[in-house]
Amino acid sequence: MASTIPSPLEKIAVIEILNSVPHGVLILDTELRILEMNSFLEVLTGFSSSDARGVYADYILRSNIDNNGRKFHEVLESVECLSVAGDIITQHHKKIPVHFTVSPLMDDSGIAAGLLVFLEDISALESFDKKRRNNNAVVDILGLSPKIQETFDLIPVLAHTDASVLITGETGTGKDMFAEAIHKTSKRSRHPFIKVNCGALPEALLESELFGHARGAFTGAVKDKPGLFRMAQNGTIFLTEIGDLPLTLQVKLLSVLDDKEFFPVGGVKKVKVNIRIIAATHRPLRELVKLGEFREDLFYRLNVLRMHLPPLREREGDVRLLLDHFMRKFSGSLNKPIKGFSKRSIEILTSYRYPGNVRELRNIIEYAVNICQEKKIQEESLPKYLFSPQRGQEVAPRKEQMPSETIAETASSSTTGNGGWGEVEKEMILDAMKKTGGNRSKAARILGWGRTTLWRKLNRYELS
Amino acid sequence: MKILLTIQKRNIAPRFDLTTEVLIALCVDQHILGTPRTILMTRPSSEELCALIIKEGVNTVICGGIEESHLKYLTWKNIQVIDSVIGPYSEALKAVNKGTLRPSIILPETMQGEQAK
């Protein structure tokens, strides 16, 4: 192409073609001097092509990718295209993010006679991406307690790597939101985030959903189906309720994790995938491994990076924050002039244990806002089951995730009184204090509270 | 007048923020006093370069492409910035002494030399 440029007639044709391209285009000789640039690039750089002609591209482009022409020389030598993101500084002092594509131009004898540089302005894409990340990633998750802040700090660390992540935590703690936040903060954020609930589909269907199937693989398979793994190409696949994944599929998943390839159902050709796997479960996987319900090798393969989400009762101060947040959210969407909570209702809501965690709290507030006819949410607007101590204590024991709960469970299960949650809590405290011989630090640890909380509650129940 | 030029081999460096070498010259009555000093930066950094310019008490900066924030900062500090200059720094120094150097100039000698590799 460059060898044809000296002919004036063909030169006119070349520049017309270049000017019709809606991106910056530059033609360089083997010395990396500018032979031609299109009008789009004139606007982008602020230099006219007549001024730029004969000048080294480095000085006109002012990019951060081509230090002393090194990268462009590499393309000339290797005769291989280069595609790289970078930025340029314009004459108007603006730094513009640009995607560069540098291709060698070959003459008739197959020798590189120049370079074609293609610049795509990606500033709109970058600002959109930035806005999207800022809007959705961690901002949606609320929490000020030290325990939840620890998990927030983990998000950028986990997003930085490509290793598998296992998110554990009780139901309603926000495993899905954290998985999405990790994806959105990672370099894969521009690619799909596919969520699969492993417990929601029967085994045969789940295999076909995950890995796809070939045409004719089974009755009704009238055409090829790509499957969710292929749909998540270059992105992240989020396998929620991984503990419910059938054993046969666990083997297949393990091989995908190891080899990054698999056979679709009934397929003869292996499919390669480039995906990141984030798995989540509320079930104690280690226990399932012992019971033979979960493969040990898959457990260790998934457990490369682990994030444990604290239950709401361990997130000191967050209940109040979430109550206000959801109250504002629902009163806004229902157009109700609710300003807050009555003193009694806030006492009930802050002392409840939320076995269903944030999801349960959200539902309670949605119910209350719907029922409430006053300016403040009263005790009467709250769901009735909150006043039943037995219901409030329905937390399944999970040794792996929350060893501190065992005593609380025992105490609650032995409760028969009608004194409400206060009585139950009092009993729990007494039980814990008895077990620890009056050591408040140990008792607080057993109860899953901070020492200050225990001290406050001891005062409240006049146990101190 | 103290002049600082951001340089790359024998030319004005294409970008202010990627500059790793600067030349500082003292000029009186259109003449250069003594031998200009060269300072090598430990790493390219606009902020460190701005700090150096302030510390050295530079009156005029001659550079290539510069971002608006740094240009505004230097101008706010009463430093004259002649930016987007393309060409050998020796020619830029001569031109600034003569009072003919202006922003976005492509100096006539630019195409004669080889690009520094």
Coordinates of C-alpha atoms in Angstrom, one line a residue:
Chain A
M1 CA 0.0 0.0 0.0
A2 CA 2.8 2.4 1.0
S3 CA 4.6 1.7 -2.3
T4 CA 1.7 2.9 -4.2
I5 CA 1.4 6.2 -2.4
P6 CA 3.9 8.2 -4.6
S7 CA 1.5 8.1 -7.5
P8 CA -0.6 11.3 -7.2
L9 CA -3.8 9.7 -8.6
E10 CA -3.7 6.8 -6.2
K11 CA -2.9 9.1 -3.4
I12 CA -6.1 10.9 -3.9
A13 CA -8.0 7.6 -3.8
V14 CA -6.2 6.6 -0.6
I15 CA -6.9 9.8 1.3
E16 CA -10.5 9.6 0.3
I17 CA -10.8 6.2 1.6
L18 CA -9.1 7.2 4.8
N19 CA -11.3 10.2 5.3
S20 CA -14.4 8.1 5.0
V21 CA -13.3 6.1 8.0
P22 CA -15.0 7.3 11.3
H23 CA -11.8 6.6 13.3
G24 CA -8.3 8.0 13.2
V25 CA -6.1 6.5 10.6
L26 CA -2.4 7.0 10.1
I27 CA 0.0 5.7 7.4
L28 CA 3.7 5.6 8.4
D29 CA 6.9 4.8 6.5
T30 CA 9.5 2.4 7.8
E31 CA 11.2 5.2 9.7
L32 CA 7.8 5.8 11.4
R33 CA 7.4 9.2 9.7
I34 CA 3.9 10.2 8.8
L35 CA 3.0 9.8 5.2
E36 CA -0.8 10.4 5.6
M37 CA -3.4 10.9 8.2
N38 CA -7.1 11.2 7.8
S39 CA -9.3 14.1 8.7
F40 CA -10.7 12.3 11.8
L41 CA -7.2 12.1 13.2
E42 CA -6.6 15.8 12.4
V43 CA -9.5 16.6 14.7
L44 CA -8.4 14.1 17.3
T45 CA -4.8 15.3 17.5
G46 CA -5.3 19.0 16.6
F47 CA -2.5 18.8 13.9
S48 CA -3.3 19.2 10.2
S49 CA -2.0 16.5 7.9
S50 CA 0.0 19.0 5.9
D51 CA 1.9 20.0 9.1
A52 CA 2.2 16.4 10.3
R53 CA 3.5 14.9 7.1
G54 CA 7.2 13.9 7.5
V55 CA 7.1 14.2 11.3
Y56 CA 7.7 11.2 13.5
A57 CA 4.4 9.7 14.6
D58 CA 5.5 9.8 18.2
Y59 CA 5.4 13.6 18.3
I60 CA 2.1 14.0 16.6
L61 CA 0.2 11.2 18.4
R62 CA 1.8 11.7 21.8
S63 CA 0.6 8.4 23.0
N64 CA 1.6 6.4 26.0
I65 CA 2.1 3.1 24.1
D66 CA 4.9 3.9 21.8
N67 CA 7.9 4.8 23.8
N68 CA 10.5 6.0 21.2
G69 CA 8.8 4.1 18.5
R70 CA 9.7 0.8 20.1
K71 CA 6.3 -0.9 19.7
F72 CA 5.9 0.3 16.1
H73 CA 9.3 -1.0 15.2
E74 CA 8.4 -4.4 16.7
V75 CA 5.4 -4.6 14.4
L76 CA 7.6 -3.8 11.4
E77 CA 10.1 -6.5 12.4
S78 CA 7.6 -9.2 13.4
V79 CA 5.1 -8.3 10.7
E80 CA 2.3 -9.1 13.2
C81 CA -0.6 -6.8 14.1
L82 CA -0.7 -5.1 17.4
S83 CA -3.8 -4.2 19.3
V84 CA -3.4 -2.3 22.5
A85 CA -5.3 0.3 24.6
G86 CA -3.7 3.5 25.6
D87 CA -4.2 7.2 25.5
I88 CA -3.1 10.3 23.6
I89 CA -2.8 14.0 24.6
T90 CA -4.4 16.4 22.1
Q91 CA -3.3 19.9 21.2
H92 CA -6.2 21.0 23.3
H93 CA -4.7 19.4 26.4
K94 CA -7.1 16.6 26.7
K95 CA -6.1 13.1 27.5
I96 CA -8.2 10.8 25.3
P97 CA -8.3 7.0 25.8
V98 CA -7.7 5.3 22.5
H99 CA -7.6 1.7 21.2
F100 CA -4.6 1.3 18.8
T101 CA -4.5 -1.3 16.1
V102 CA -1.1 -1.3 14.3
S103 CA -0.8 -3.4 11.1
P104 CA 2.2 -3.8 8.8
L105 CA 1.8 -2.7 5.2
M106 CA 3.5 -5.2 2.8
D107 CA 4.9 -4.3 -0.6
D108 CA 4.7 -6.6 -3.6
S109 CA 7.8 -8.6 -2.5
G110 CA 6.3 -9.3 0.9
I111 CA 8.4 -6.8 2.8
A112 CA 7.0 -4.4 5.3
A113 CA 7.0 -1.0 3.6
G114 CA 5.1 0.9 6.3
L115 CA 2.5 0.8 9.0
L116 CA -1.2 1.4 9.1
V117 CA -2.2 2.8 12.5
F118 CA -5.9 2.8 13.4
L119 CA -7.0 4.8 16.5
E120 CA -10.4 4.2 18.0
D121 CA -11.6 6.9 20.5
I122 CA -12.9 4.8 23.5
S123 CA -13.6 7.7 25.9
A124 CA -17.3 7.3 25.7
L125 CA -17.0 3.6 26.4
E126 CA -14.6 4.2 29.3
S127 CA -16.7 6.8 31.0
F128 CA -19.8 4.6 30.6
D129 CA -17.8 1.7 32.1
K130 CA -16.5 3.8 34.9
K131 CA -20.0 5.1 35.7
R132 CA -21.4 1.6 35.6
R133 CA -18.8 0.4 37.9
N134 CA -19.2 3.3 40.3
N135 CA -23.0 3.0 40.3
N136 CA -23.4 -0.7 40.7
A137 CA -20.4 -2.5 42.2
V138 CA -20.0 -2.0 46.0
V139 CA -22.2 1.1 46.3
D140 CA -25.3 -1.1 46.4
I141 CA -24.2 -3.0 49.4
L142 CA -24.7 -1.2 52.7
G143 CA -22.9 -1.7 55.9
L144 CA -20.6 0.1 58.4
S145 CA -19.8 -2.6 60.9
P146 CA -16.2 -3.8 61.0
K147 CA -17.1 -7.3 59.9
I148 CA -18.8 -6.1 56.7
Q149 CA -16.1 -3.6 56.1
E150 CA -13.6 -6.4 56.1
T151 CA -15.5 -8.1 53.3
F152 CA -15.7 -4.8 51.4
D153 CA -11.9 -4.6 51.6
L154 CA -11.7 -8.1 50.1
I155 CA -13.6 -7.2 47.0
P156 CA -10.8 -5.4 45.1
V157 CA -8.3 -8.1 46.2
L158 CA -10.5 -10.9 44.8
A159 CA -11.4 -8.9 41.7
H160 CA -7.7 -8.4 40.9
T161 CA -7.1 -12.2 40.4
D162 CA -8.7 -14.7 38.1
A163 CA -8.8 -17.6 40.7
S164 CA -12.0 -19.2 41.7
V165 CA -13.8 -17.7 44.7
L166 CA -16.1 -19.5 47.2
I167 CA -18.5 -17.2 49.0
T168 CA -20.1 -18.7 52.1
G169 CA -22.6 -17.3 54.4
E170 CA -26.1 -17.8 55.7
T171 CA -29.1 -17.3 53.5
G172 CA -29.9 -13.7 52.9
T173 CA -26.5 -12.3 53.6
G174 CA -26.0 -11.0 50.1
K175 CA -23.8 -13.6 48.4
D176 CA -25.2 -12.8 45.0
M177 CA -24.5 -9.1 45.4
F178 CA -20.9 -9.7 46.5
A179 CA -20.3 -12.0 43.6
E180 CA -21.6 -9.4 41.2
A181 CA -19.5 -6.7 42.9
I182 CA -16.4 -8.9 42.4
H183 CA -17.2 -9.3 38.7
K184 CA -18.0 -5.6 38.2
T185 CA -14.7 -4.6 39.8
S186 CA -12.7 -7.1 37.8
K187 CA -11.2 -6.8 34.4
R188 CA -14.0 -9.1 33.1
S189 CA -16.6 -6.5 33.9
R190 CA -17.3 -5.7 30.3
H191 CA -18.2 -9.3 29.7
P192 CA -21.2 -11.3 30.9
F193 CA -22.0 -12.2 34.5
I194 CA -24.1 -15.3 34.4
K195 CA -25.8 -16.6 37.5
V196 CA -26.8 -20.2 37.8
N197 CA -28.8 -21.7 40.7
C198 CA -27.5 -25.3 40.9
G199 CA -30.3 -26.3 43.2
A200 CA -33.1 -25.0 41.0
L201 CA -33.0 -27.5 38.1
P202 CA -33.0 -31.3 37.9
E203 CA -29.7 -33.0 37.1
A204 CA -30.3 -33.8 33.4
L205 CA -31.6 -30.3 32.7
L206 CA -28.8 -28.6 34.6
E207 CA -26.1 -30.4 32.6
S208 CA -27.7 -29.2 29.4
E209 CA -28.2 -25.7 30.8
L210 CA -24.6 -25.4 32.0
F211 CA -22.7 -27.1 29.2
G212 CA -25.1 -26.9 26.3
H213 CA -26.0 -29.7 24.0
A214 CA -25.6 -30.8 20.4
R215 CA -28.4 -31.2 18.0
G216 CA -30.1 -34.6 18.4
A217 CA -28.4 -35.3 21.7
F218 CA -31.8 -36.2 23.2
T219 CA -35.4 -36.1 22.2
G220 CA -36.4 -32.5 21.7
A221 CA -32.8 -31.2 21.1
V222 CA -33.7 -29.9 17.7
K223 CA -30.8 -27.5 17.5
D224 CA -27.4 -26.8 19.1
K225 CA -27.6 -25.0 22.4
P226 CA -24.5 -23.1 23.6
G227 CA -25.0 -23.5 27.4
L228 CA -24.4 -21.0 30.1
F229 CA -20.6 -21.7 30.3
R230 CA -20.2 -20.6 26.7
M231 CA -22.5 -17.7 27.2
A232 CA -20.3 -16.5 29.9
Q233 CA -17.2 -16.5 27.6
N234 CA -14.6 -14.0 28.9
G235 CA -16.9 -13.2 31.8
T236 CA -17.8 -14.7 35.1
I237 CA -20.1 -17.6 35.9
F238 CA -21.7 -17.5 39.3
L239 CA -22.8 -20.9 40.6
T240 CA -25.0 -20.3 43.5
E241 CA -26.1 -23.1 45.9
I242 CA -23.1 -25.1 44.7
G243 CA -23.7 -27.5 47.6
D244 CA -26.8 -28.7 45.8
L245 CA -24.8 -29.6 42.6
P246 CA -25.3 -33.4 41.8
L247 CA -22.1 -35.5 42.2
T248 CA -22.0 -36.4 38.5
L249 CA -21.9 -32.8 37.5
Q250 CA -19.3 -32.0 40.2
V251 CA -16.9 -34.2 38.2
K252 CA -17.6 -32.3 35.0
L253 CA -17.3 -29.0 36.7
L254 CA -13.9 -30.0 38.2
S255 CA -12.6 -30.9 34.7
V256 CA -13.8 -27.5 33.4
L257 CA -12.0 -25.8 36.2
D258 CA -8.8 -27.7 35.5
D259 CA -8.8 -27.8 31.7
K260 CA -11.0 -24.9 30.8
E261 CA -12.7 -27.1 28.2
F262 CA -15.6 -29.6 28.1
F263 CA -17.8 -31.6 25.8
P264 CA -21.4 -30.3 25.4
V265 CA -24.1 -33.0 26.0
G266 CA -24.0 -35.3 23.0
G267 CA -21.2 -33.3 21.4
V268 CA -18.1 -34.7 19.9
K269 CA -16.1 -31.5 19.8
K270 CA -14.5 -30.1 22.9
V271 CA -15.4 -26.5 23.6
K272 CA -12.8 -24.2 25.1
V273 CA -13.9 -21.5 27.5
N274 CA -12.2 -18.6 29.2
I275 CA -14.3 -17.9 32.3
R276 CA -13.9 -17.1 35.9
I277 CA -16.0 -19.2 38.4
I278 CA -17.5 -17.8 41.6
A279 CA -19.4 -20.3 43.7
A280 CA -21.6 -19.7 46.7
T281 CA -23.4 -21.8 49.2
H282 CA -25.1 -21.5 52.5
R283 CA -24.4 -25.1 53.3
P284 CA -21.3 -26.3 55.1
L285 CA -19.3 -27.8 52.3
R286 CA -16.7 -29.3 54.6
E287 CA -19.5 -31.2 56.3
L288 CA -20.9 -32.3 53.0
V289 CA -17.4 -33.6 52.0
K290 CA -17.3 -35.7 55.2
L291 CA -20.8 -37.1 54.4
G292 CA -19.6 -37.9 50.8
E293 CA -22.1 -35.5 49.3
F294 CA -19.6 -33.1 47.9
R295 CA -16.3 -34.0 46.1
E296 CA -13.3 -33.2 48.2
D297 CA -11.1 -32.3 45.1
L298 CA -13.8 -29.9 43.9
F299 CA -14.1 -28.3 47.3
Y300 CA -10.4 -27.6 47.4
R301 CA -10.5 -26.4 43.8
L302 CA -13.3 -23.9 44.5
N303 CA -11.9 -22.9 47.9
V304 CA -8.9 -21.1 46.4
L305 CA -10.1 -17.8 47.6
R306 CA -12.8 -17.6 50.2
M307 CA -15.1 -14.9 51.3
H308 CA -17.4 -15.5 54.3
L309 CA -20.2 -13.1 54.7
P310 CA -21.2 -12.3 58.3
P311 CA -24.8 -12.9 59.4
L312 CA -26.7 -9.7 60.2
R313 CA -26.7 -10.4 64.0
E314 CA -22.9 -10.1 63.9
R315 CA -22.9 -6.8 62.1
E316 CA -23.1 -4.3 64.9
G317 CA -25.0 -1.2 64.1
D318 CA -25.9 -2.3 60.5
V319 CA -29.5 -3.3 61.5
R320 CA -30.4 0.3 62.2
L321 CA -28.7 1.5 59.0
L322 CA -30.5 -1.1 56.9
L323 CA -33.9 -0.4 58.6
D324 CA -33.6 3.3 57.7
H325 CA -32.5 2.5 54.2
F326 CA -35.3 0.1 53.4
M327 CA -37.9 2.3 55.2
R328 CA -36.9 5.2 52.9
K329 CA -36.8 3.0 49.9
F330 CA -40.2 1.4 50.3
S331 CA -42.0 4.6 51.6
G332 CA -40.6 6.4 48.5
S333 CA -41.7 3.7 46.1
L334 CA -45.2 3.4 47.8
N335 CA -45.4 7.2 48.1
K336 CA -46.1 7.1 51.8
P337 CA -45.2 9.9 54.2
I338 CA -43.4 7.6 56.7
K339 CA -40.7 9.5 58.6
G340 CA -39.3 6.7 60.9
F341 CA -40.0 4.2 63.5
S342 CA -41.6 4.4 66.9
K343 CA -39.4 3.8 70.0
R344 CA -41.0 0.5 70.7
S345 CA -40.9 -0.8 67.2
I346 CA -37.2 0.1 66.9
E347 CA -36.5 -1.8 70.1
I348 CA -38.2 -4.9 68.7
L349 CA -36.5 -4.6 65.3
T350 CA -33.0 -4.1 66.7
S351 CA -33.3 -6.9 69.2
Y352 CA -34.6 -9.4 66.7
R353 CA -32.0 -12.0 65.5
Y354 CA -32.9 -12.1 61.7
P355 CA -32.2 -15.7 60.9
G356 CA -33.0 -14.7 57.3
N357 CA -30.6 -11.9 57.5
V358 CA -30.8 -8.8 55.2
R359 CA -33.5 -10.5 53.0
E360 CA -35.7 -11.0 56.0
L361 CA -35.1 -7.5 57.3
R362 CA -36.0 -6.1 53.9
N363 CA -39.2 -8.2 53.8
I364 CA -40.2 -7.1 57.3
I365 CA -39.8 -3.4 56.4
E366 CA -41.7 -3.9 53.1
Y367 CA -44.5 -5.5 55.1
A368 CA -44.5 -2.7 57.7
V369 CA -44.4 0.1 55.3
N370 CA -47.3 -1.4 53.4
I371 CA -49.4 -1.9 56.6
C372 CA -48.4 1.4 58.3
Q373 CA -51.0 4.1 58.2
E374 CA -49.2 6.6 60.5
K375 CA -46.1 8.8 60.1
K376 CA -44.0 6.4 62.2
I377 CA -43.9 2.6 61.9
Q378 CA -45.6 1.3 65.1
E379 CA -45.4 -2.0 66.8
E380 CA -48.7 -3.0 65.3
S381 CA -47.4 -2.6 61.8
L382 CA -44.7 -5.2 62.3
P383 CA -45.3 -8.9 61.3
K384 CA -46.7 -10.9 64.2
Y385 CA -44.1 -13.6 64.2
L386 CA -41.5 -11.1 65.5
F387 CA -43.2 -11.3 68.9
S388 CA -42.8 -15.1 69.0
P389 CA -39.4 -15.9 70.5
Q390 CA -39.3 -19.5 69.1
R391 CA -39.8 -18.3 65.5
G392 CA -37.0 -15.7 65.9
Q393 CA -34.5 -18.4 66.9
E394 CA -34.9 -20.7 64.0
V395 CA -31.3 -20.7 62.9
A396 CA -30.0 -24.0 61.7
P397 CA -26.7 -25.0 63.3
R398 CA -23.8 -24.7 60.9
K399 CA -20.6 -25.6 62.7
E400 CA -18.4 -24.5 59.8
Q401 CA -19.8 -21.1 59.5
M402 CA -20.9 -20.0 62.9
P403 CA -19.6 -22.0 65.8
S404 CA -20.7 -19.3 68.2
E405 CA -24.3 -20.1 67.6
T406 CA -24.4 -23.4 69.4
I407 CA -25.2 -22.0 72.8
A408 CA -27.7 -19.5 71.5
E409 CA -29.5 -22.4 69.8
T410 CA -29.5 -24.5 73.0
A411 CA -30.8 -21.6 75.1
S412 CA -33.5 -20.8 72.7
S413 CA -34.7 -24.3 72.2
S414 CA -35.1 -24.8 75.9
T415 CA -37.1 -21.6 76.2
T416 CA -40.7 -22.1 77.1
G417 CA -41.6 -18.8 78.7
N418 CA -43.9 -16.2 77.3
G419 CA -41.7 -13.2 78.1
G420 CA -40.8 -12.4 74.6
W421 CA -37.4 -12.0 73.1
G422 CA -36.0 -10.1 76.1
E423 CA -36.5 -13.2 78.3
V424 CA -34.8 -15.5 75.7
E425 CA -31.9 -13.1 75.4
K426 CA -31.5 -12.9 79.2
E427 CA -31.4 -16.7 79.3
M428 CA -28.8 -16.9 76.6
I429 CA -26.6 -14.4 78.4
L430 CA -26.9 -16.3 81.7
D431 CA -26.2 -19.6 79.9
A432 CA -23.1 -18.2 78.2
M433 CA -21.9 -16.6 81.5
K434 CA -22.4 -19.9 83.3
K435 CA -20.4 -21.8 80.6
T436 CA -17.5 -19.3 80.8
G437 CA -17.4 -19.0 84.5
G438 CA -18.4 -15.4 84.4
N439 CA -15.8 -14.4 81.8
R440 CA -17.5 -11.6 79.8
S441 CA -15.0 -11.7 76.9
K442 CA -15.5 -15.4 76.4
A443 CA -19.3 -15.1 76.8
A444 CA -19.5 -12.3 74.3
R445 CA -17.5 -14.4 71.8
I446 CA -19.8 -17.4 72.3
L447 CA -22.9 -15.2 71.8
G448 CA -21.3 -13.6 68.7
W449 CA -21.5 -10.1 70.2
G450 CA -18.9 -7.5 71.0
R451 CA -17.9 -7.0 74.6
T452 CA -19.7 -3.6 74.6
T453 CA -22.9 -5.1 73.4
L454 CA -22.8 -7.7 76.1
W455 CA -22.0 -5.1 78.7
R456 CA -25.0 -3.0 77.5
K457 CA -27.3 -6.0 77.5
L458 CA -26.1 -7.0 81.0
N459 CA -27.1 -3.6 82.2
R460 CA -30.4 -3.6 80.4
Y461 CA -31.4 -6.9 82.1
E462 CA -29.9 -5.9 85.4
L463 CA -27.5 -8.8 85.3
S464 CA -24.4 -6.9 86.0
Chain B
M1 CA 15.0 34.0 32.9
K2 CA 15.1 30.3 33.9
I3 CA 13.8 27.9 31.2
L4 CA 13.0 24.3 31.6
L5 CA 12.6 22.0 28.6
T6 CA 11.2 18.5 28.8
I7 CA 13.5 16.4 26.6
Q8 CA 13.8 13.0 25.0
K9 CA 17.2 12.5 23.4
R10 CA 17.8 15.5 21.3
N11 CA 14.1 16.5 20.9
I12 CA 11.4 18.1 23.1
A13 CA 9.7 15.1 24.8
P14 CA 6.3 14.4 23.2
R15 CA 4.5 14.2 26.5
F16 CA 4.9 16.2 29.7
D17 CA 3.6 13.3 31.9
L18 CA 6.0 10.8 30.4
T19 CA 9.1 12.9 30.6
T20 CA 12.1 11.4 32.4
E21 CA 14.7 14.1 31.4
V22 CA 14.7 17.9 31.7
L23 CA 17.1 20.6 30.7
I24 CA 17.3 23.8 32.7
A25 CA 19.0 26.8 31.1
L26 CA 19.5 30.4 32.3
C27 CA 19.0 33.0 29.7
V28 CA 19.8 36.7 29.9
D29 CA 19.4 39.2 27.1
Q30 CA 18.8 36.4 24.6
H31 CA 22.0 34.6 25.6
I32 CA 22.3 31.3 27.5
L33 CA 24.4 31.7 30.6
G34 CA 26.8 28.9 31.2
T35 CA 26.1 25.3 30.4
P36 CA 22.5 24.1 30.7
R37 CA 21.9 21.5 33.4
T38 CA 20.2 18.1 32.7
I39 CA 18.2 16.4 35.4
L40 CA 17.1 12.8 35.2
M41 CA 13.8 12.0 36.9
T42 CA 13.5 8.8 38.8
R43 CA 10.2 8.0 37.1
P44 CA 7.8 9.8 34.8
S45 CA 5.4 11.8 36.9
S46 CA 3.6 15.1 36.1
E47 CA 3.2 15.9 39.8
E48 CA 6.9 15.4 40.5
L49 CA 7.8 17.4 37.5
C50 CA 5.5 20.3 38.6
A51 CA 7.1 20.2 42.0
L52 CA 10.6 20.3 40.4
I53 CA 9.6 23.3 38.3
I54 CA 8.3 25.2 41.3
K55 CA 11.4 24.2 43.4
E56 CA 13.8 25.4 40.7
G57 CA 12.0 28.7 40.3
V58 CA 11.5 28.2 36.6
N59 CA 10.0 31.1 34.6
T60 CA 9.3 29.3 31.3
V61 CA 8.5 25.7 30.5
I62 CA 8.9 24.3 27.0
C63 CA 7.2 21.0 26.5
G64 CA 5.2 18.7 24.3
G65 CA 1.6 17.6 25.0
I66 CA 0.5 18.5 28.5
E67 CA -2.8 17.9 30.3
E68 CA -5.1 20.8 31.1
S69 CA -4.8 20.4 34.9
H70 CA -1.0 20.6 34.9
L71 CA -1.1 23.5 32.4
K72 CA -3.5 25.4 34.6
Y73 CA -1.5 24.7 37.7
L74 CA 1.7 26.0 36.2
T75 CA -0.1 29.1 34.7
W76 CA -1.6 29.7 38.1
K77 CA 1.9 29.7 39.5
N78 CA 2.8 32.4 37.0
I79 CA 4.9 30.1 34.9
Q80 CA 4.8 30.6 31.2
V81 CA 4.1 27.3 29.4
I82 CA 4.9 26.9 25.7
D83 CA 3.4 23.5 24.9
S84 CA 3.0 21.2 22.0
V85 CA 6.4 22.1 20.7
I86 CA 7.8 19.6 18.2
G87 CA 11.5 19.6 17.3
P88 CA 15.1 19.6 18.6
Y89 CA 15.4 21.2 22.0
S90 CA 18.4 23.2 20.9
E91 CA 16.3 24.9 18.3
A92 CA 13.5 25.5 20.8
L93 CA 16.0 27.2 23.1
K94 CA 17.2 29.4 20.3
A95 CA 13.7 30.3 19.3
V96 CA 12.6 31.1 22.8
N97 CA 15.6 33.4 23.2
K98 CA 14.6 35.2 20.0
G99 CA 11.0 35.4 21.1
T100 CA 9.7 33.4 18.2
L101 CA 8.7 30.2 20.0
R102 CA 5.0 29.7 20.2
P103 CA 2.7 26.8 21.3
S104 CA 2.0 24.0 18.8
I105 CA 5.0 24.9 16.6
I106 CA 6.7 22.3 14.5
L107 CA 10.3 23.6 14.3
P108 CA 11.7 23.5 10.8
E109 CA 14.7 21.2 11.8
T110 CA 12.3 18.5 13.0
M111 CA 12.4 16.4 9.9
Q112 CA 16.2 16.5 9.4
G113 CA 17.3 14.4 12.4
E114 CA 16.7 10.7 13.2
Q115 CA 14.2 9.7 15.7
A116 CA 15.9 8.6 18.9
K117 CA 15.5 4.9 19.4

